[in-house]
PDB file of C-alpha atoms in Angstrom:
ATOM      1  CA  ASP A   1     156.223 -54.319  96.868  1.00  0.00           C
ATOM      2  CA  ALA A   2     157.548 -52.761 100.557  1.00  0.00           C
ATOM      3  CA  MET A   3     156.666 -54.820 103.181  1.00  0.00           C
ATOM      4  CA  VAL A   4     158.091 -53.075 106.115  1.00  0.00           C
ATOM      5  CA  ILE A   5     156.657 -48.624 105.739  1.00  0.00           C
ATOM      6  CA  GLN A   6     157.173 -46.124 107.452  1.00  0.00           C
ATOM      7  CA  ASN A   7     155.215 -42.816 107.930  1.00  0.00           C
ATOM      8  CA  PRO A   8     155.990 -39.826 107.215  1.00  0.00           C
ATOM      9  CA  ARG A   9     159.242 -40.437 105.961  1.00  0.00           C
ATOM     10  CA  TYR A  10     159.977 -36.645 106.018  1.00  0.00           C
ATOM     11  CA  GLN A  11     158.883 -35.281 109.404  1.00  0.00           C
ATOM     12  CA  VAL A  12     159.953 -31.706 111.091  1.00  0.00           C
ATOM     13  CA  THR A  13     158.575 -30.682 115.156  1.00  0.00           C
ATOM     14  CA  GLN A  14     158.354 -28.508 117.099  1.00  0.00           C
ATOM     15  CA  PHE A  15     160.789 -28.323 119.884  1.00  0.00           C
ATOM     16  CA  GLY A  16     159.048 -29.711 123.131  1.00  0.00           C
ATOM     17  CA  LYS A  17     156.635 -30.262 120.333  1.00  0.00           C
ATOM     18  CA  PRO A  18     154.808 -34.501 120.925  1.00  0.00           C
ATOM     19  CA  VAL A  19     155.307 -36.337 117.758  1.00  0.00           C
ATOM     20  CA  THR A  20     154.824 -39.642 116.614  1.00  0.00           C
ATOM     21  CA  LEU A  21     156.434 -41.508 114.174  1.00  0.00           C
ATOM     22  CA  SER A  22     154.368 -44.755 112.804  1.00  0.00           C
ATOM     23  CA  CYS A  23     155.376 -48.165 111.755  1.00  0.00           C
ATOM     24  CA  SER A  24     153.892 -50.848 109.630  1.00  0.00           C
ATOM     25  CA  GLN A  25     154.349 -54.022 108.167  1.00  0.00           C
ATOM     26  CA  THR A  26     152.777 -56.196 106.473  1.00  0.00           C
ATOM     27  CA  LEU A  27     154.835 -59.458 106.896  1.00  0.00           C
ATOM     28  CA  ASN A  28     152.806 -60.270 110.100  1.00  0.00           C
ATOM     29  CA  HIS A  29     156.169 -60.897 111.799  1.00  0.00           C
ATOM     30  CA  ASN A  30     156.401 -61.125 116.416  1.00  0.00           C
ATOM     31  CA  VAL A  31     158.984 -58.597 116.424  1.00  0.00           C
ATOM     32  CA  MET A  32     159.111 -54.796 115.889  1.00  0.00           C
ATOM     33  CA  TYR A  33     162.587 -53.121 116.727  1.00  0.00           C
ATOM     34  CA  TRP A  34     162.503 -48.520 116.715  1.00  0.00           C
ATOM     35  CA  TYR A  35     165.785 -47.903 116.169  1.00  0.00           C
ATOM     36  CA  GLN A  36     167.138 -44.267 116.159  1.00  0.00           C
ATOM     37  CA  GLN A  37     169.525 -43.064 113.924  1.00  0.00           C
ATOM     38  CA  LYS A  38     172.476 -39.881 114.246  1.00  0.00           C
ATOM     39  CA  SER A  39     174.272 -39.446 111.281  1.00  0.00           C
ATOM     40  CA  SER A  40     177.411 -41.031 110.389  1.00  0.00           C
ATOM     41  CA  GLN A  41     177.048 -43.811 113.839  1.00  0.00           C
ATOM     42  CA  ALA A  42     175.410 -46.673 114.026  1.00  0.00           C
ATOM     43  CA  PRO A  43     171.310 -46.977 114.904  1.00  0.00           C
ATOM     44  CA  LYS A  44     170.961 -47.278 118.455  1.00  0.00           C
ATOM     45  CA  LEU A  45     168.396 -49.925 119.732  1.00  0.00           C
ATOM     46  CA  LEU A  46     165.937 -48.227 121.775  1.00  0.00           C
ATOM     47  CA  PHE A  47     163.117 -50.785 122.594  1.00  0.00           C
ATOM     48  CA  HIS A  48     161.141 -54.025 120.843  1.00  0.00           C
ATOM     49  CA  TYR A  49     158.400 -55.646 121.021  1.00  0.00           C
ATOM     50  CA  TYR A  50     158.373 -59.490 121.525  1.00  0.00           C
ATOM     51  CA  ASP A  51     154.300 -59.662 120.259  1.00  0.00           C
ATOM     52  CA  LYS A  52     152.631 -57.598 123.110  1.00  0.00           C
ATOM     53  CA  ASP A  53     155.769 -58.159 125.505  1.00  0.00           C
ATOM     54  CA  PHE A  54     158.006 -54.749 125.179  1.00  0.00           C
ATOM     55  CA  ASN A  55     161.238 -53.939 126.300  1.00  0.00           C
ATOM     56  CA  ASN A  56     162.583 -51.303 126.506  1.00  0.00           C
ATOM     57  CA  GLU A  57     166.221 -51.133 126.328  1.00  0.00           C
ATOM     58  CA  ALA A  58     168.033 -49.346 129.870  1.00  0.00           C
ATOM     59  CA  ASP A  59     169.309 -46.421 128.214  1.00  0.00           C
ATOM     60  CA  THR A  60     166.410 -44.942 126.135  1.00  0.00           C
ATOM     61  CA  PRO A  61     165.271 -41.696 127.493  1.00  0.00           C
ATOM     62  CA  ASP A  62     162.086 -41.226 129.812  1.00  0.00           C
ATOM     63  CA  ASN A  63     160.882 -39.069 126.344  1.00  0.00           C
ATOM     64  CA  PHE A  64     159.881 -42.479 124.278  1.00  0.00           C
ATOM     65  CA  GLN A  65     157.641 -44.412 124.373  1.00  0.00           C
ATOM     66  CA  SER A  66     156.472 -46.657 122.581  1.00  0.00           C
ATOM     67  CA  ARG A  67     153.182 -48.628 121.360  1.00  0.00           C
ATOM     68  CA  ARG A  68     152.089 -51.774 119.420  1.00  0.00           C
ATOM     69  CA  PRO A  69     147.974 -52.109 119.482  1.00  0.00           C
ATOM     70  CA  ASN A  70     148.408 -54.704 117.297  1.00  0.00           C
ATOM     71  CA  THR A  71     150.610 -57.564 115.476  1.00  0.00           C
ATOM     72  CA  SER A  72     151.286 -54.940 112.199  1.00  0.00           C
ATOM     73  CA  PHE A  73     151.721 -51.194 113.818  1.00  0.00           C
ATOM     74  CA  CYS A  74     153.517 -49.862 115.863  1.00  0.00           C
ATOM     75  CA  PHE A  75     154.271 -46.299 117.148  1.00  0.00           C
ATOM     76  CA  LEU A  76     157.183 -44.206 118.848  1.00  0.00           C
ATOM     77  CA  ASP A  77     156.416 -41.529 120.712  1.00  0.00           C
ATOM     78  CA  ILE A  78     158.396 -38.910 121.676  1.00  0.00           C
ATOM     79  CA  ARG A  79     156.422 -36.339 124.534  1.00  0.00           C
ATOM     80  CA  SER A  80     158.831 -33.251 124.299  1.00  0.00           C
ATOM     81  CA  PRO A  81     161.853 -33.851 121.520  1.00  0.00           C
ATOM     82  CA  GLY A  82     164.849 -31.676 121.766  1.00  0.00           C
ATOM     83  CA  LEU A  83     167.188 -30.354 119.211  1.00  0.00           C
ATOM     84  CA  GLY A  84     169.552 -33.790 119.607  1.00  0.00           C
ATOM     85  CA  ASP A  85     165.960 -36.186 119.651  1.00  0.00           C
ATOM     86  CA  ALA A  86     166.502 -35.029 115.548  1.00  0.00           C
ATOM     87  CA  ALA A  87     167.804 -38.302 113.902  1.00  0.00           C
ATOM     88  CA  MET A  88     166.017 -40.725 111.381  1.00  0.00           C
ATOM     89  CA  TYR A  89     163.890 -42.799 112.865  1.00  0.00           C
ATOM     90  CA  LEU A  90     163.382 -46.603 111.870  1.00  0.00           C
ATOM     91  CA  CYS A  91     161.541 -49.351 112.030  1.00  0.00           C
ATOM     92  CA  ALA A  92     162.522 -53.280 111.696  1.00  0.00           C
ATOM     93  CA  THR A  93     160.863 -56.381 112.071  1.00  0.00           C
ATOM     94  CA  THR A  94     161.681 -60.124 112.460  1.00  0.00           C
ATOM     95  CA  GLN A  95     159.589 -63.346 112.430  1.00  0.00           C
ATOM     96  CA  THR A  96     161.667 -64.649 116.048  1.00  0.00           C
ATOM     97  CA  SER A  97     165.596 -64.664 116.788  1.00  0.00           C
ATOM     98  CA  GLY A  98     167.528 -65.729 114.401  1.00  0.00           C
ATOM     99  CA  HIS A  99     166.033 -64.518 111.224  1.00  0.00           C
ATOM    100  CA  GLU A 100     166.303 -61.901 108.857  1.00  0.00           C
ATOM    101  CA  GLN A 101     165.963 -58.228 110.204  1.00  0.00           C
ATOM    102  CA  TYR A 102     163.935 -56.306 107.861  1.00  0.00           C
ATOM    103  CA  PHE A 103     163.781 -53.007 107.663  1.00  0.00           C
ATOM    104  CA  GLY A 104     161.850 -49.655 106.759  1.00  0.00           C
ATOM    105  CA  PRO A 105     162.861 -46.336 104.473  1.00  0.00           C
ATOM    106  CA  GLY A 106     163.294 -44.491 108.212  1.00  0.00           C
ATOM    107  CA  THR A 107     161.826 -41.803 108.925  1.00  0.00           C
ATOM    108  CA  ARG A 108     163.714 -38.457 110.102  1.00  0.00           C
ATOM    109  CA  LEU A 109     162.517 -35.972 111.767  1.00  0.00           C
ATOM    110  CA  THR A 110     163.612 -32.027 111.572  1.00  0.00           C
ATOM    111  CA  VAL A 111     163.433 -30.373 115.258  1.00  0.00           C
ATOM    112  CA  THR A 112     163.410 -26.630 115.448  1.00  0.00           C
TER     113      THR A 112
ATOM    114  CA  GLY B   1     179.317 -53.911 119.191  1.00  0.00           C
ATOM    115  CA  GLU B   2     179.007 -50.434 120.564  1.00  0.00           C
ATOM    116  CA  SER B   3     179.097 -47.119 118.419  1.00  0.00           C
ATOM    117  CA  VAL B   4     181.149 -44.578 119.513  1.00  0.00           C
ATOM    118  CA  GLY B   5     182.667 -41.882 117.996  1.00  0.00           C
ATOM    119  CA  LEU B   6     180.783 -39.360 115.019  1.00  0.00           C
ATOM    120  CA  HIS B   7     183.448 -39.884 111.621  1.00  0.00           C
ATOM    121  CA  LEU B   8     182.813 -43.792 110.245  1.00  0.00           C
ATOM    122  CA  PRO B   9     186.224 -45.771 109.425  1.00  0.00           C
ATOM    123  CA  THR B  10     186.281 -45.456 105.394  1.00  0.00           C
ATOM    124  CA  LEU B  11     188.356 -48.991 103.510  1.00  0.00           C
ATOM    125  CA  SER B  12     188.588 -47.747  99.854  1.00  0.00           C
ATOM    126  CA  VAL B  13     189.190 -50.145  97.310  1.00  0.00           C
ATOM    127  CA  GLN B  14     189.636 -50.263  93.412  1.00  0.00           C
ATOM    128  CA  GLU B  15     186.972 -51.464  91.738  1.00  0.00           C
ATOM    129  CA  GLY B  16     187.531 -55.048  91.295  1.00  0.00           C
ATOM    130  CA  ASP B  17     189.358 -56.203  94.403  1.00  0.00           C
ATOM    131  CA  ASN B  18     188.722 -57.666  96.951  1.00  0.00           C
ATOM    132  CA  SER B  19     187.209 -55.554  99.772  1.00  0.00           C
ATOM    133  CA  ILE B  20     187.210 -57.220 103.348  1.00  0.00           C
ATOM    134  CA  ILE B  21     185.521 -55.229 106.314  1.00  0.00           C
ATOM    135  CA  ASN B  22     186.559 -56.327 110.385  1.00  0.00           C
ATOM    136  CA  CYS B  23     183.905 -55.277 113.396  1.00  0.00           C
ATOM    137  CA  ALA B  24     184.524 -57.213 116.518  1.00  0.00           C
ATOM    138  CA  TYR B  25     180.947 -58.039 118.707  1.00  0.00           C
ATOM    139  CA  SER B  26     180.728 -57.976 122.638  1.00  0.00           C
ATOM    140  CA  ASN B  27     177.783 -59.965 123.751  1.00  0.00           C
ATOM    141  CA  SER B  28     179.601 -63.810 124.338  1.00  0.00           C
ATOM    142  CA  ALA B  29     176.001 -65.444 124.329  1.00  0.00           C
ATOM    143  CA  SER B  30     175.693 -63.520 121.116  1.00  0.00           C
ATOM    144  CA  ASP B  31     174.062 -66.258 118.889  1.00  0.00           C
ATOM    145  CA  TYR B  32     173.456 -64.903 115.739  1.00  0.00           C
ATOM    146  CA  PHE B  33     175.661 -62.561 113.429  1.00  0.00           C
ATOM    147  CA  ILE B  34     174.425 -60.428 110.470  1.00  0.00           C
ATOM    148  CA  TRP B  35     175.691 -57.573 108.026  1.00  0.00           C
ATOM    149  CA  TYR B  36     174.542 -54.950 106.167  1.00  0.00           C
ATOM    150  CA  LYS B  37     174.600 -52.836 103.994  1.00  0.00           C
ATOM    151  CA  GLN B  38     172.617 -49.197 104.246  1.00  0.00           C
ATOM    152  CA  GLU B  39     173.232 -46.873 101.270  1.00  0.00           C
ATOM    153  CA  SER B  40     172.855 -42.357 101.961  1.00  0.00           C
ATOM    154  CA  GLY B  41     168.614 -42.306 103.104  1.00  0.00           C
ATOM    155  CA  LYS B  42     168.061 -45.937 103.326  1.00  0.00           C
ATOM    156  CA  GLY B  43     167.241 -48.276 106.038  1.00  0.00           C
ATOM    157  CA  PRO B  44     169.798 -51.200 106.651  1.00  0.00           C
ATOM    158  CA  GLN B  45     169.550 -53.724 104.270  1.00  0.00           C
ATOM    159  CA  PHE B  46     170.653 -57.680 105.232  1.00  0.00           C
ATOM    160  CA  ILE B  47     173.616 -59.131 103.173  1.00  0.00           C
ATOM    161  CA  ILE B  48     173.804 -61.679 104.810  1.00  0.00           C
ATOM    162  CA  ASP B  49     174.375 -63.825 108.430  1.00  0.00           C
ATOM    163  CA  ILE B  50     175.840 -66.469 110.558  1.00  0.00           C
ATOM    164  CA  ARG B  51     175.155 -68.549 113.068  1.00  0.00           C
ATOM    165  CA  SER B  52     177.065 -69.104 116.085  1.00  0.00           C
ATOM    166  CA  ASN B  53     177.231 -72.827 114.964  1.00  0.00           C
ATOM    167  CA  MET B  54     179.479 -71.901 112.749  1.00  0.00           C
ATOM    168  CA  ASP B  55     181.955 -69.790 111.378  1.00  0.00           C
ATOM    169  CA  LYS B  56     181.541 -69.414 107.440  1.00  0.00           C
ATOM    170  CA  ARG B  57     179.167 -68.881 105.507  1.00  0.00           C
ATOM    171  CA  GLN B  58     178.835 -67.671 101.883  1.00  0.00           C
ATOM    172  CA  GLY B  59     176.524 -65.818  99.764  1.00  0.00           C
ATOM    173  CA  GLN B  60     176.726 -64.587  96.293  1.00  0.00           C
ATOM    174  CA  ARG B  61     180.181 -62.439  96.185  1.00  0.00           C
ATOM    175  CA  VAL B  62     179.665 -62.140  99.921  1.00  0.00           C
ATOM    176  CA  THR B  63     181.250 -64.453 102.769  1.00  0.00           C
ATOM    177  CA  VAL B  64     180.388 -63.784 105.807  1.00  0.00           C
ATOM    178  CA  LEU B  65     183.393 -65.115 108.254  1.00  0.00           C
ATOM    179  CA  LEU B  66     183.062 -66.064 112.430  1.00  0.00           C
ATOM    180  CA  ASN B  67     185.940 -66.416 114.948  1.00  0.00           C
ATOM    181  CA  LYS B  68     183.745 -66.751 118.311  1.00  0.00           C
ATOM    182  CA  THR B  69     187.366 -67.346 120.586  1.00  0.00           C
ATOM    183  CA  VAL B  70     188.299 -63.461 120.439  1.00  0.00           C
ATOM    184  CA  LYS B  71     184.770 -62.554 119.025  1.00  0.00           C
ATOM    185  CA  HIS B  72     184.908 -60.793 115.578  1.00  0.00           C
ATOM    186  CA  LEU B  73     183.043 -60.699 112.484  1.00  0.00           C
ATOM    187  CA  SER B  74     184.159 -60.093 109.091  1.00  0.00           C
ATOM    188  CA  LEU B  75     182.213 -59.324 105.294  1.00  0.00           C
ATOM    189  CA  GLN B  76     184.050 -60.192 102.463  1.00  0.00           C
ATOM    190  CA  ILE B  77     182.677 -58.803  99.396  1.00  0.00           C
ATOM    191  CA  ALA B  78     184.403 -60.715  95.675  1.00  0.00           C
ATOM    192  CA  ALA B  79     185.140 -58.415  93.055  1.00  0.00           C
ATOM    193  CA  THR B  80     184.598 -55.140  94.424  1.00  0.00           C
ATOM    194  CA  GLN B  81     181.538 -53.054  92.126  1.00  0.00           C
ATOM    195  CA  PRO B  82     180.892 -49.262  92.630  1.00  0.00           C
ATOM    196  CA  GLY B  83     177.375 -50.226  93.512  1.00  0.00           C
ATOM    197  CA  ASP B  84     178.659 -51.512  96.662  1.00  0.00           C
ATOM    198  CA  SER B  85     179.758 -48.017  97.569  1.00  0.00           C
ATOM    199  CA  ALA B  86     177.940 -47.941 101.162  1.00  0.00           C
ATOM    200  CA  VAL B  87     178.418 -48.285 104.654  1.00  0.00           C
ATOM    201  CA  TYR B  88     178.855 -51.123 106.103  1.00  0.00           C
ATOM    202  CA  PHE B  89     177.495 -52.720 109.550  1.00  0.00           C
ATOM    203  CA  CYS B  90     177.940 -55.805 111.524  1.00  0.00           C
ATOM    204  CA  ALA B  91     175.332 -56.427 114.513  1.00  0.00           C
ATOM    205  CA  GLU B  92     174.415 -59.545 117.024  1.00  0.00           C
ATOM    206  CA  GLN B  93     171.881 -61.067 118.365  1.00  0.00           C
ATOM    207  CA  ALA B  94     171.181 -61.725 122.353  1.00  0.00           C
ATOM    208  CA  ASP B  95     167.451 -62.886 122.880  1.00  0.00           C
ATOM    209  CA  ASP B  96     165.265 -61.562 119.994  1.00  0.00           C
ATOM    210  CA  LYS B  97     167.388 -57.363 120.959  1.00  0.00           C
ATOM    211  CA  ILE B  98     169.731 -57.004 117.395  1.00  0.00           C
ATOM    212  CA  ILE B  99     172.180 -54.684 118.589  1.00  0.00           C
ATOM    213  CA  PHE B 100     174.368 -52.880 115.901  1.00  0.00           C
ATOM    214  CA  GLY B 101     178.300 -52.347 115.832  1.00  0.00           C
ATOM    215  CA  LYS B 102     180.345 -49.843 114.273  1.00  0.00           C
ATOM    216  CA  GLY B 103     179.738 -48.986 110.487  1.00  0.00           C
ATOM    217  CA  THR B 104     182.588 -48.815 108.123  1.00  0.00           C
ATOM    218  CA  ARG B 105     182.495 -46.597 104.227  1.00  0.00           C
ATOM    219  CA  LEU B 106     183.169 -48.458 101.141  1.00  0.00           C
ATOM    220  CA  HIS B 107     184.979 -46.433  98.822  1.00  0.00           C
ATOM    221  CA  ILE B 108     185.388 -48.068  95.480  1.00  0.00           C
ATOM    222  CA  LEU B 109     188.237 -46.387  93.627  1.00  0.00           C
ATOM    223  CA  PRO B 110     188.061 -46.420  89.312  1.00  0.00           C
TER     224      PRO B 110
END
């Protein structure tokens, strides 16, 4: 049974057209993460939530925003996608610090 | 560790041999370390973890070694199999942030 679900698996958007990626979890974990992964690179942390506390990485562009309306759901909003934002976006959860992190299958974003 | 560059280092290992994948981490305050396996088109999959108060931990066919003095982590895979072919990432955690290091592509030779 899927524990971290990402929808859609593949998303195509136009340059400059806002797009939202979604993540849901059935684990009731406190912490949710969003990572960006480009080809042949490591996942790069964009931001994470500890419960409702939002933690943004210093080098995450303002173009990227996130919402966590409840424990189960977390959204990644890209306000004006550029060609450089084409990547795999990975959502992950963990119960708390020092515990195993569970990843979703990712959403591959294409910007045309 | 910081991810850099566009080309992953590759380790080629004969099927049945042991594999050793190395990683350097950057934050001396990190207290939890994880190895992940990532197959093409999939999200990272947890393999094994180790806390900073340990220097070795064993799982099924895998062993993680931690050397805090030189901030070095290694993953040993015993009797490497074709299904082990993937990209392997180390990650470090401090204050709920999990940061990935550079990956290594493991290629299995028949």
